[in-house]
CSV table of N, CA and C in Angstrom, one decimal:
chain,number,residue,atom,x,y,z
A,987,UNK,N,-8.2,23.2,10.0
A,987,UNK,CA,-7.0,22.4,10.6
A,987,UNK,C,-7.8,20.6,10.4
A,988,UNK,N,-6.4,20.1,10.1
A,988,UNK,CA,-7.1,18.8,9.5
A,988,UNK,C,-7.4,17.8,11.0
A,989,UNK,N,-8.1,16.9,10.7
A,989,UNK,CA,-8.4,15.7,11.8
A,989,UNK,C,-6.9,15.3,12.3
A,990,UNK,N,-6.1,14.8,11.6
A,990,UNK,CA,-4.9,14.6,11.5
A,990,UNK,C,-4.1,15.0,12.5
A,991,UNK,N,-4.1,16.6,12.5
A,991,UNK,CA,-3.4,17.4,13.5
A,991,UNK,C,-4.2,17.2,15.1
A,992,UNK,N,-5.1,16.4,15.6
A,992,UNK,CA,-5.2,16.3,16.5
A,992,UNK,C,-5.2,15.0,17.2
A,993,UNK,N,-4.4,14.0,16.1
A,993,UNK,CA,-3.8,12.9,17.0
A,993,UNK,C,-2.3,13.1,16.5
A,994,UNK,N,-1.6,13.7,16.4
A,994,UNK,CA,-0.2,14.0,16.1
A,994,UNK,C,0.4,14.5,17.6
A,995,UNK,N,1.5,14.1,17.8
A,995,UNK,CA,2.2,14.4,19.0
A,995,UNK,C,3.6,15.0,18.3
A,996,UNK,N,3.7,16.3,18.2
A,996,UNK,CA,4.7,17.4,18.1
A,996,UNK,C,5.9,17.2,19.2
A,997,UNK,N,6.6,16.3,19.4
A,997,UNK,CA,7.7,16.5,20.0
A,997,UNK,C,9.0,17.2,19.4
A,998,UNK,N,8.8,17.6,18.0
A,998,UNK,CA,10.1,18.7,17.5
A,998,UNK,C,9.7,19.6,16.9
A,999,UNK,N,9.7,20.6,18.1
A,999,UNK,CA,8.8,22.4,18.1
A,999,UNK,C,10.3,22.5,17.1
A,1000,UNK,N,11.6,22.4,17.2
A,1000,UNK,CA,12.5,23.1,16.3
A,1000,UNK,C,12.4,22.6,15.0
A,1001,UNK,N,11.3,21.5,14.4
A,1001,UNK,CA,11.5,21.1,13.1
A,1001,UNK,C,9.6,21.6,12.6
A,1002,UNK,N,8.9,21.2,13.7
A,1002,UNK,CA,7.8,21.6,12.9
A,1002,UNK,C,7.0,22.6,14.4
A,1003,UNK,N,6.9,23.9,13.8
A,1003,UNK,CA,6.4,24.8,14.7
A,1003,UNK,C,5.4,25.1,15.7
A,1004,UNK,N,4.3,23.9,14.5
A,1004,UNK,CA,2.9,24.0,15.3
A,1004,UNK,C,2.4,22.6,14.7
A,1005,UNK,N,1.1,22.3,14.8
A,1005,UNK,CA,0.5,21.1,14.3
A,1005,UNK,C,0.1,21.1,13.2
A,1006,UNK,N,-0.1,22.0,12.9
A,1006,UNK,CA,-0.5,22.1,11.3
A,1006,UNK,C,0.7,21.8,10.5
A,1007,UNK,N,2.2,22.5,10.7
A,1007,UNK,CA,3.0,22.3,10.1
A,1007,UNK,C,3.9,20.6,10.1
A,1008,UNK,N,3.3,19.9,11.5
A,1008,UNK,CA,3.6,18.5,11.2
A,1008,UNK,C,2.2,18.1,10.4
A,1009,UNK,N,1.2,18.2,10.4
A,1009,UNK,CA,0.5,17.5,9.7
A,1009,UNK,C,0.6,17.7,8.2
A,1010,UNK,N,1.0,18.9,7.8
A,1010,UNK,CA,1.6,19.3,6.3
A,1010,UNK,C,2.5,18.1,5.9
A,1011,UNK,N,3.4,18.2,6.7
A,1011,UNK,CA,4.5,17.2,6.5
A,1011,UNK,C,4.0,15.7,6.7
A,1012,UNK,N,2.9,15.5,7.1
A,1012,UNK,CA,2.0,14.0,7.2
A,1012,UNK,C,1.7,14.0,5.9
A,1013,UNK,N,1.0,14.8,5.4
A,1013,UNK,CA,0.1,14.8,4.2
A,1013,UNK,C,1.1,14.7,2.8
A,1014,UNK,N,2.2,15.4,3.4
A,1014,UNK,CA,3.5,15.6,1.9
A,1014,UNK,C,3.6,13.7,2.0
A,1015,UNK,N,4.1,13.3,2.9
A,1015,UNK,CA,4.6,11.8,2.8
A,1015,UNK,C,3.5,11.0,2.2
A,1016,UNK,N,2.3,11.0,2.9
A,1016,UNK,CA,1.1,10.2,2.0
A,1016,UNK,C,1.2,10.5,1.0
A,1017,UNK,N,1.0,11.7,0.2
A,1017,UNK,CA,0.7,12.3,-1.3
A,1017,UNK,C,1.8,11.6,-2.2
A,1018,UNK,N,3.2,11.1,-1.2
A,1018,UNK,CA,5.0,10.5,-2.3
A,1018,UNK,C,4.3,9.3,-2.4
A,1019,UNK,N,3.7,8.8,-0.9
A,1019,UNK,CA,3.3,6.9,-1.2
A,1019,UNK,C,2.1,6.6,-1.8
A,1020,UNK,N,1.2,7.5,-2.2
A,1020,UNK,CA,0.0,7.2,-2.6
A,1020,UNK,C,0.1,7.3,-4.5
A,1021,UNK,N,1.3,8.4,-4.7
A,1021,UNK,CA,1.4,8.3,-6.2
A,1021,UNK,C,2.6,7.1,-6.5
A,1022,UNK,N,3.4,6.9,-5.5
A,1022,UNK,CA,4.0,5.3,-5.9
A,1022,UNK,C,3.8,4.1,-5.8
A,1023,UNK,N,2.1,3.8,-5.1
A,1023,UNK,CA,1.4,2.5,-5.4
A,1023,UNK,C,0.6,3.1,-6.6
A,1024,UNK,N,0.3,4.2,-7.0
A,1024,UNK,CA,-0.9,4.4,-8.2
A,1024,UNK,C,0.1,4.1,-9.5
A,1025,UNK,N,1.7,4.4,-9.2
A,1025,UNK,CA,2.6,4.2,-10.3
A,1025,UNK,C,3.0,2.3,-10.5
A,1026,UNK,N,2.5,2.1,-9.8
A,1026,UNK,CA,3.0,0.5,-9.7
A,1026,UNK,C,1.8,-0.4,-10.1
A,1027,UNK,N,0.5,0.3,-10.3
A,1027,UNK,CA,-0.4,0.0,-10.5
A,1027,UNK,C,-1.9,-0.3,-9.5
A,1028,UNK,N,-1.8,0.1,-8.4
A,1028,UNK,CA,-2.8,0.6,-7.5
A,1028,UNK,C,-4.0,1.0,-7.9
A,1029,UNK,N,-5.2,0.7,-7.7
A,1029,UNK,CA,-6.5,1.6,-8.3
A,1029,UNK,C,-7.0,2.1,-7.2
A,1030,UNK,N,-7.0,1.5,-6.2
A,1030,UNK,CA,-8.0,2.0,-5.1
A,1030,UNK,C,-7.2,2.3,-3.7
A,1031,UNK,N,-7.4,3.1,-3.1
A,1031,UNK,CA,-6.4,3.6,-2.2
A,1031,UNK,C,-7.5,4.1,-0.8
A,1032,UNK,N,-7.3,3.3,0.4
A,1032,UNK,CA,-8.5,3.6,1.3
A,1032,UNK,C,-8.0,4.2,2.5
A,1033,UNK,N,-8.7,5.5,3.1
A,1033,UNK,CA,-8.2,5.8,4.2
A,1033,UNK,C,-9.1,5.4,5.5
A,1034,UNK,N,-8.8,5.2,6.3
A,1034,UNK,CA,-9.4,4.7,7.5
A,1034,UNK,C,-9.6,5.5,8.5
A,1035,UNK,N,-10.7,6.3,9.6
A,1035,UNK,CA,-10.3,7.1,10.3
A,1035,UNK,C,-9.6,6.6,11.5
A,1036,UNK,N,-8.7,7.5,12.1
A,1036,UNK,CA,-7.7,7.5,13.2
A,1036,UNK,C,-8.0,6.9,14.4
A,1037,UNK,N,-9.3,7.1,14.7
A,1037,UNK,CA,-10.1,6.0,15.8
A,1037,UNK,C,-10.4,5.0,15.6
C-alpha cells in the first residue's frame, strides 16, 4: 500500500471501493500531469512528503 493511501479520505465508496483504488486514481492523475509538464520542457519534478 502506498503512503498516499494513509492521507486520503475516501468519501465516495461507490467510486473507490477501498483506499488503494483511490490511491491508484490519484497516481494516474499525477502521472498524466507529470507527462504534461515534461512535454512542455520541464526537466525536474519534485515530490515532498505529505506531512
